[in-house]
Short mmCIF file of C-alpha atoms in Angstrom, two decimals:
data_model
loop_
_atom_site.label_atom_id
_atom_site.label_comp_id
_atom_site.label_asym_id
_atom_site.label_seq_id
_atom_site.Cartn_x
_atom_site.Cartn_y
_atom_site.Cartn_z
CA MET A 1 0.00 0.00 0.00
CA ARG A 2 1.43 3.35 -1.06
CA LYS A 3 0.48 6.91 -0.25
CA LEU A 4 -1.81 6.96 -3.27
CA ASP A 5 -3.69 3.89 -2.00
CA TRP A 6 -4.16 5.32 1.48
CA TYR A 7 -5.21 8.65 -0.01
CA ILE A 8 -7.95 7.07 -2.15
CA LEU A 9 -9.10 4.74 0.63
CA LYS A 10 -9.33 7.62 3.08
CA LYS A 11 -11.37 9.66 0.60
CA LEU A 12 -13.63 6.68 -0.11
CA PHE A 13 -14.42 5.88 3.52
CA VAL A 14 -14.82 9.49 4.63
CA THR A 15 -17.19 10.28 1.76
CA PHE A 16 -19.08 7.01 2.27
CA PHE A 17 -19.74 7.59 5.97
CA PHE A 18 -20.66 11.20 5.30
CA CYS A 19 -23.24 10.07 2.71
CA MET A 20 -24.54 7.47 5.13
CA PHE A 21 -24.91 10.04 7.91
CA LEU A 22 -26.58 12.57 5.62
CA PHE A 23 -29.06 10.12 4.09
CA THR A 24 -29.83 8.68 7.53
CA LEU A 25 -30.85 12.12 8.79
CA ILE A 26 -33.06 12.62 5.75
CA ALA A 27 -34.64 9.16 6.09
CA VAL A 28 -35.35 9.64 9.81
CA ALA A 29 -36.84 13.09 9.20
CA VAL A 30 -39.13 11.80 6.42
CA ASP A 31 -40.15 8.70 8.38
CA SER A 32 -40.86 10.61 11.58
CA SER A 33 -43.02 13.12 9.69
CA GLU A 34 -45.07 10.28 8.18
CA LYS A 35 -45.52 8.43 11.48
CA THR A 36 -46.07 11.39 13.82
CA ASP A 37 -49.72 10.52 14.43
CA ASP A 38 -48.85 6.87 15.11
CA PHE A 39 -46.15 7.88 17.58
CA VAL A 40 -48.60 10.15 19.41
CA LYS A 41 -51.24 7.40 19.57
CA SER A 42 -48.69 4.94 20.96
CA GLY A 43 -48.22 7.11 24.05
CA LEU A 44 -44.47 6.50 24.15
CA SER A 45 -41.87 9.08 25.04
CA THR A 46 -39.21 10.24 22.58
CA SER A 47 -36.53 8.13 24.21
CA GLN A 48 -38.76 5.04 24.09
CA ILE A 49 -39.50 5.61 20.39
CA ILE A 50 -35.78 5.92 19.68
CA LYS A 51 -34.94 2.72 21.60
CA GLN A 52 -37.90 0.63 20.44
CA TYR A 53 -38.10 1.81 16.83
CA TYR A 54 -35.26 3.90 15.45
CA LEU A 55 -32.54 1.61 16.78
CA GLY A 56 -34.02 -0.92 14.39
CA PHE A 57 -35.07 1.48 11.63
CA ILE A 58 -31.63 3.04 11.09
CA PRO A 59 -29.77 -0.26 10.43
CA TYR A 60 -32.67 -1.24 8.15
CA ILE A 61 -32.12 1.93 6.07
CA TRP A 62 -28.36 1.31 6.04
CA GLY A 63 -28.83 -2.21 4.72
CA LEU A 64 -31.39 -1.06 2.13
CA LEU A 65 -29.33 1.83 0.75
CA PHE A 66 -25.79 0.58 1.44
CA PRO A 67 -24.88 -0.06 -2.25
CA LEU A 68 -26.29 3.35 -3.17
CA PHE A 69 -24.20 5.03 -0.46
CA VAL A 70 -21.06 3.41 -1.86
CA PHE A 71 -21.98 4.31 -5.44
CA ILE A 72 -22.63 7.98 -4.67
CA ALA A 73 -19.51 8.24 -2.52
CA VAL A 74 -17.29 6.80 -5.28
CA ILE A 75 -18.77 9.06 -7.96
CA PHE A 76 -18.64 12.16 -5.78
CA PHE A 77 -15.01 12.07 -4.71
CA THR A 78 -13.65 10.49 -7.93
CA SER A 79 -15.26 13.20 -10.06
CA ARG A 80 -13.67 15.71 -7.73
CA LEU A 81 -10.28 14.13 -8.35
CA ALA A 82 -10.95 14.28 -12.09
CA ALA A 83 -12.04 17.94 -11.93
CA ARG A 84 -8.76 18.83 -10.20
CA SER A 85 -6.78 16.89 -12.84
CA GLU A 86 -5.41 14.62 -10.09
CA ILE A 87 -6.28 11.48 -12.04
CA ILE A 88 -4.47 12.82 -15.12
CA ALA A 89 -1.41 13.49 -12.94
CA ILE A 90 -1.59 9.99 -11.43
CA LEU A 91 -1.75 8.28 -14.84
CA ALA A 92 0.91 10.60 -16.31
CA SER A 93 3.31 9.61 -13.51
CA GLY A 94 3.41 6.06 -14.87
CA VAL A 95 0.68 4.48 -12.76
CA SER A 96 -1.48 2.18 -14.90
CA TYR A 97 -5.26 2.47 -14.83
CA ASN A 98 -5.55 -1.02 -13.33
CA ARG A 99 -3.12 -0.01 -10.58
CA PHE A 100 -5.21 3.12 -10.03
CA LEU A 101 -8.29 0.91 -9.56
CA ARG A 102 -6.65 -1.27 -6.90
CA PRO A 103 -7.48 0.87 -3.81
CA TYR A 104 -11.07 1.22 -5.03
CA LEU A 105 -11.35 -2.55 -5.30
CA VAL A 106 -9.84 -3.00 -1.83
CA GLY A 107 -12.21 -0.43 -0.33
CA GLY A 108 -15.20 -1.89 -2.16
CA PHE A 109 -14.28 -5.39 -0.99
CA LEU A 110 -14.03 -4.24 2.64
CA LEU A 111 -17.39 -2.48 2.46
CA ALA A 112 -18.93 -5.50 0.73
CA LEU A 113 -17.59 -7.74 3.50
CA LEU A 114 -19.09 -5.40 6.09
CA LEU A 115 -22.50 -5.58 4.40
CA TRP A 116 -22.21 -9.37 3.98
CA PHE A 117 -21.77 -9.85 7.73
CA ALA A 118 -24.35 -7.22 8.70
CA SER A 119 -27.06 -8.58 6.38
CA ARG A 120 -26.66 -12.04 7.90
CA TYR A 121 -26.55 -11.27 11.61
CA VAL A 122 -26.84 -7.58 12.53
CA ILE A 123 -29.62 -6.20 10.32
CA PRO A 124 -32.04 -9.09 11.12
CA LYS A 125 -31.71 -8.23 14.83
CA ALA A 126 -32.48 -4.61 14.03
CA GLN A 127 -35.41 -5.70 11.88
CA GLU A 128 -36.81 -7.61 14.83
CA ILE A 129 -36.84 -4.40 16.89
CA ARG A 130 -38.44 -2.42 14.07
CA SER A 131 -41.04 -5.04 13.15
CA THR A 132 -42.08 -5.55 16.77
CA PHE A 133 -42.78 -1.84 17.13
CA GLN A 134 -44.43 -1.70 13.71
CA SER A 135 -46.85 -4.55 14.39
CA LYS A 136 -47.67 -3.37 17.92
CA TYR A 137 -48.11 0.38 17.53
CA ILE A 138 -48.36 1.26 13.83
CA ASP A 139 -50.13 -1.59 12.01
CA PRO A 140 -53.17 -1.63 14.33
CA PHE A 141 -53.90 2.01 13.41
CA GLY A 142 -53.83 1.35 9.68
CA VAL A 143 -54.64 -1.38 7.26
CA LYS A 144 -52.75 -4.43 8.42
CA SER A 145 -51.87 -7.01 5.85
CA GLY A 146 -51.77 -10.64 6.86
CA ARG A 147 -53.75 -13.85 6.96
CA ASP A 148 -57.46 -13.71 7.67
CA PRO A 149 -57.94 -15.57 10.99
CA PHE A 150 -61.16 -17.10 9.63
CA LEU A 151 -59.44 -18.75 6.68
CA PRO A 152 -58.54 -22.44 7.10
CA ILE A 153 -54.90 -23.42 7.59
CA TYR A 154 -53.30 -26.46 6.00
CA LYS A 155 -49.87 -27.68 7.06
CA ARG A 156 -47.61 -30.63 6.51
CA ALA A 157 -46.32 -31.70 9.93
CA ASP A 158 -43.90 -34.30 8.51
CA PRO A 159 -43.47 -36.19 5.21
CA ASP A 160 -46.44 -38.47 6.02
CA THR A 161 -48.71 -36.27 8.16
CA TYR A 162 -51.06 -33.50 7.04
CA VAL A 163 -53.04 -31.27 9.39
CA GLY A 164 -55.63 -28.55 9.00
CA PHE A 165 -57.92 -26.39 11.12
CA ARG A 166 -60.15 -23.35 10.96
CA TYR A 167 -60.51 -20.12 12.88
CA TYR A 168 -57.04 -20.10 14.45
CA ASP A 169 -56.59 -17.31 17.00
CA THR A 170 -52.95 -16.27 17.49
CA THR A 171 -53.76 -14.57 20.81
CA SER A 172 -55.38 -17.52 22.58
CA LYS A 173 -53.40 -20.06 20.52
CA ALA A 174 -56.55 -22.03 19.89
CA ALA A 175 -58.36 -23.31 16.81
CA GLN A 176 -61.60 -24.96 15.81
CA GLY A 177 -62.28 -27.84 13.44
CA PHE A 178 -58.95 -29.66 13.66
CA TYR A 179 -58.19 -32.71 11.55
CA LEU A 180 -55.09 -34.81 10.87
CA GLU A 181 -54.35 -37.46 8.25
CA ARG A 182 -51.38 -39.80 8.08
CA VAL A 183 -50.55 -41.33 4.72
CA LYS A 184 -48.55 -44.46 3.93
CA ASP A 185 -47.99 -45.79 0.41
CA ASN A 186 -50.46 -43.19 -0.90
CA LYS A 187 -53.18 -44.50 1.40
CA VAL A 188 -54.70 -42.91 4.49
CA VAL A 189 -53.86 -45.13 7.49
CA TYR A 190 -54.83 -42.75 10.30
CA ASN A 191 -57.44 -40.01 10.59
CA LEU A 192 -58.04 -37.73 13.53
CA ARG A 193 -60.71 -35.08 13.98
CA ALA A 194 -61.27 -32.82 16.98
CA GLU A 195 -63.72 -30.13 17.87
CA SER A 196 -61.02 -27.75 19.10
CA LEU A 197 -57.28 -27.45 19.48
CA ARG A 198 -55.38 -25.45 22.10
CA TRP A 199 -51.69 -25.00 22.90
CA ASP A 200 -50.82 -26.20 26.42
CA THR A 201 -48.05 -23.87 27.59
CA ALA A 202 -47.22 -26.07 30.58
CA LYS A 203 -46.76 -29.34 28.67
CA LYS A 204 -45.63 -27.69 25.40
CA THR A 205 -48.06 -29.87 23.46
CA TRP A 206 -51.42 -29.45 21.75
CA GLU A 207 -54.56 -30.29 23.72
CA LEU A 208 -57.46 -31.66 21.68
CA THR A 209 -61.11 -31.64 22.78
CA ASN A 210 -63.72 -34.19 21.68
CA ALA A 211 -61.33 -36.06 19.42
CA THR A 212 -62.20 -39.01 17.20
CA GLU A 213 -59.44 -41.31 15.96
CA ARG A 214 -59.74 -43.70 13.05
CA TYR A 215 -57.16 -46.41 12.39
CA ILE A 216 -57.55 -47.71 8.84
CA ASN A 217 -56.12 -51.05 7.75
CA GLY A 218 -57.41 -51.91 4.33
CA LEU A 219 -61.14 -52.54 4.68
CA HIS A 220 -60.93 -52.63 8.46
CA GLU A 221 -61.37 -49.52 10.54
CA THR A 222 -61.00 -48.96 14.28
CA ILE A 223 -62.62 -45.91 15.86
CA ARG A 224 -61.72 -44.43 19.23
CA THR A 225 -63.24 -41.36 20.88
CA ARG A 226 -61.55 -39.18 23.50
CA THR A 227 -62.84 -36.21 25.45
CA LYS A 228 -59.33 -34.84 26.01
CA MET A 229 -56.02 -35.84 24.49
CA HIS A 230 -52.56 -34.33 24.00
CA MET A 231 -50.57 -34.56 20.80
CA ASN A 232 -47.01 -33.55 20.01
CA LEU A 233 -47.14 -32.14 16.48
CA ASN A 234 -44.14 -30.85 14.62
CA ILE A 235 -45.84 -27.44 14.62
CA ARG A 236 -45.57 -24.65 17.16
CA PRO A 237 -47.86 -21.61 17.62
CA ALA A 238 -45.15 -19.40 16.16
CA ASP A 239 -45.38 -21.40 12.92
CA LEU A 240 -49.08 -20.61 12.52
CA GLY A 241 -48.94 -16.84 12.66
CA ASP A 242 -48.68 -14.94 9.40
CA ASP A 243 -45.64 -12.80 10.18
CA GLU A 244 -44.98 -10.58 7.17
CA TYR A 245 -41.59 -9.62 8.65
CA ILE A 246 -40.33 -13.17 9.14
CA LYS A 247 -37.88 -13.07 6.22
CA ASP A 248 -36.32 -9.86 7.54
CA LYS A 249 -36.07 -10.89 11.20
CA LEU A 250 -34.29 -14.23 10.79
CA SER A 251 -30.52 -14.45 10.56
CA THR A 252 -29.22 -16.27 7.51
CA PRO A 253 -28.70 -19.67 9.27
CA ASP A 254 -32.16 -19.40 10.86
CA LEU A 255 -33.72 -18.36 7.54
CA ARG A 256 -32.14 -21.32 5.78
CA THR A 257 -33.47 -23.67 8.50
CA TYR A 258 -36.92 -22.09 8.32
CA ILE A 259 -37.07 -22.56 4.53
CA ARG A 260 -36.12 -26.24 4.84
CA LYS A 261 -38.81 -26.73 7.48
CA GLU A 262 -41.48 -25.05 5.36
CA GLU A 263 -40.42 -27.08 2.31
CA LEU A 264 -40.94 -30.24 4.35
CA ARG A 265 -44.40 -29.04 5.30
CA GLY A 266 -45.28 -28.30 1.71
CA SER A 267 -45.87 -24.59 2.31
CA GLU A 268 -46.47 -22.31 -0.66
CA GLY A 269 -45.03 -18.90 -1.44
CA LEU A 270 -41.48 -19.73 -0.37
CA ASN A 271 -39.87 -17.89 -3.28
CA THR A 272 -40.05 -14.68 -1.26
CA LEU A 273 -37.88 -16.28 1.41
CA ARG A 274 -35.52 -17.85 -1.11
CA VAL A 275 -34.98 -14.57 -2.95
CA GLU A 276 -34.18 -12.88 0.38
CA LEU A 277 -31.72 -15.65 1.25
CA TYR A 278 -29.85 -15.41 -2.06
CA ARG A 279 -29.95 -11.62 -2.11
CA ARG A 280 -27.97 -11.48 1.13
CA SER A 281 -25.05 -12.88 -0.86
CA ALA A 282 -25.76 -11.01 -4.08
CA THR A 283 -26.05 -7.51 -2.56
CA PRO A 284 -22.49 -7.42 -1.18
CA PHE A 285 -21.26 -8.29 -4.66
CA THR A 286 -23.38 -5.39 -5.92
CA VAL A 287 -21.31 -3.08 -3.71
CA LEU A 288 -18.10 -4.19 -5.44
CA LEU A 289 -19.75 -3.93 -8.84
CA LEU A 290 -21.09 -0.41 -8.28
CA THR A 291 -17.68 0.65 -6.99
CA VAL A 292 -16.11 -0.26 -10.34
CA ILE A 293 -18.93 1.38 -12.31
CA GLY A 294 -18.63 4.53 -10.21
CA VAL A 295 -14.90 4.80 -10.87
CA VAL A 296 -15.02 4.27 -14.63
CA VAL A 297 -17.95 6.67 -15.01
CA SER A 298 -16.49 9.53 -12.97
CA SER A 299 -12.74 9.24 -13.62
CA ARG A 300 -12.92 11.20 -16.88
CA LYS A 301 -12.69 14.97 -16.82
CA ILE A 302 -15.68 16.10 -18.87
CA ARG A 303 -17.76 19.19 -19.39
CA GLY A 304 -20.41 19.30 -16.70
CA GLY A 305 -18.14 17.95 -13.94
CA ARG A 306 -19.59 16.29 -10.88
CA GLY A 307 -23.15 17.21 -11.79
CA LEU A 308 -23.06 15.19 -15.00
CA HIS A 309 -21.24 12.33 -13.27
CA LEU A 310 -23.91 12.19 -10.56
CA ALA A 311 -26.67 12.34 -13.16
CA ILE A 312 -25.16 9.40 -15.07
CA GLY A 313 -24.71 7.52 -11.82
CA ILE A 314 -28.34 8.10 -10.79
CA VAL A 315 -29.58 6.85 -14.17
CA ILE A 316 -27.49 3.68 -13.81
CA ALA A 317 -28.73 3.19 -10.24
CA VAL A 318 -32.37 3.58 -11.35
CA PHE A 319 -31.96 0.96 -14.08
CA PHE A 320 -30.28 -1.37 -11.59
CA ILE A 321 -33.17 -1.02 -9.13
CA LEU A 322 -35.73 -1.59 -11.89
CA CYS A 323 -33.93 -4.73 -13.03
CA ASP A 324 -33.80 -5.96 -9.45
CA ARG A 325 -37.52 -5.28 -8.86
CA PHE A 326 -38.60 -6.96 -12.10
CA SER A 327 -36.59 -10.12 -11.41
CA THR A 328 -37.94 -10.27 -7.84
CA VAL A 329 -41.57 -9.91 -8.92
CA PHE A 330 -41.17 -12.55 -11.64
CA SER A 331 -39.76 -14.95 -9.06
CA ILE A 332 -42.36 -14.29 -6.35
CA LYS A 333 -45.40 -14.17 -8.64
CA GLY A 334 -44.17 -16.59 -11.30
CA ASP A 335 -41.80 -19.50 -11.80
CA PHE A 336 -38.57 -17.55 -12.22
CA PRO A 337 -35.81 -19.33 -10.19
CA PRO A 338 -35.05 -17.35 -6.99
CA LEU A 339 -31.28 -17.84 -7.33
CA ILE A 340 -31.28 -16.29 -10.81
CA ALA A 341 -33.68 -13.56 -9.68
CA ALA A 342 -31.30 -12.50 -6.91
CA TRP A 343 -28.18 -12.56 -9.09
CA LEU A 344 -29.58 -11.43 -12.45
CA PRO A 345 -29.05 -7.66 -11.84
CA ASP A 346 -25.42 -8.35 -10.92
CA PHE A 347 -24.89 -10.41 -14.08
CA VAL A 348 -26.46 -7.73 -16.28
CA PHE A 349 -24.59 -4.82 -14.74
CA GLY A 350 -21.42 -6.86 -14.56
CA GLY A 351 -21.51 -6.74 -18.34
CA VAL A 352 -22.23 -3.00 -18.17
CA ALA A 353 -19.26 -2.50 -15.84
CA TYR A 354 -16.97 -4.44 -18.17
CA TRP A 355 -18.15 -2.42 -21.21
CA LEU A 356 -17.64 0.88 -19.39
CA TYR A 357 -14.20 -0.25 -18.28
CA ARG A 358 -13.21 -1.12 -21.85
CA MET A 359 -14.46 2.24 -23.14
CA THR A 360 -12.73 4.34 -20.46
CA PRO A 361 -9.54 6.13 -21.66
CA LYS A 362 -6.55 4.75 -19.78
#
């Protein structure tokens, strides 16, 4: 590492953290203005709102806009170097363009590594704080999206067991109209129906009321009736709630485990979770990619200076976001593979970065 490398790295990190601080202030100001009425209705003090909401909201904004922070920071200070003819002086001194890119790549890699770790372990913890506050104080005052409690629920408890019930109440952890079927060799060998189902917090099992069991063996059937019975299903009350924030709250190992469990149960709509899982690896690579694009776009001294560089950078960022949104929607609503949906924007703009690099005067 030479003086030039430290100089560029210092400029990169200082500008990046300044952009992060500035955009955080703007995001908090806009969010607080939108949620002022909800904060007043919650009855919490300012310090409680900061601890119970904004300590989770700020890392959420950082994770959401992290690649954009890096992109703007690179364009801003690199175009400033170009405007002062510092890049021309660097290249004229015998430093190759690839050597000039090295500190940018090092800085981009370090920032990408930071985001990689944060998106797996830190940001999900912050999302848990934010989502808890959101569901408790903000969602009840507006239109809350989620599962209708009067719609029936169907689950796959294990590879051979299917359960279903109606009118599940997440507060009392009770349901009506429970039934269970166990299948072997594509034939039903056990059937259970109960009038109600309730979670026993002491025994950590499900308590069934007025249950009727049927053991089926070919043409023979044995029926047994019970007033009360306990059953240990591979389903917990937490698995029955429709938590719209679940994909954001789970760390990457927990999210991977949760997806495997839901696949075993035959749950639908898992592409949303899979896209989130793969994106946590793709987004850090986006940081490195946008670092390269930012350098090659803003390293030329052109008429218009930083304003034109920022305009070009914003246009590229908008197209990147559109590509990302389209691939995500096609995966969630259609049959587009989640892995490709998460990485497609990086593949497309990787080609853009290579083309810009080849066209840049060196």
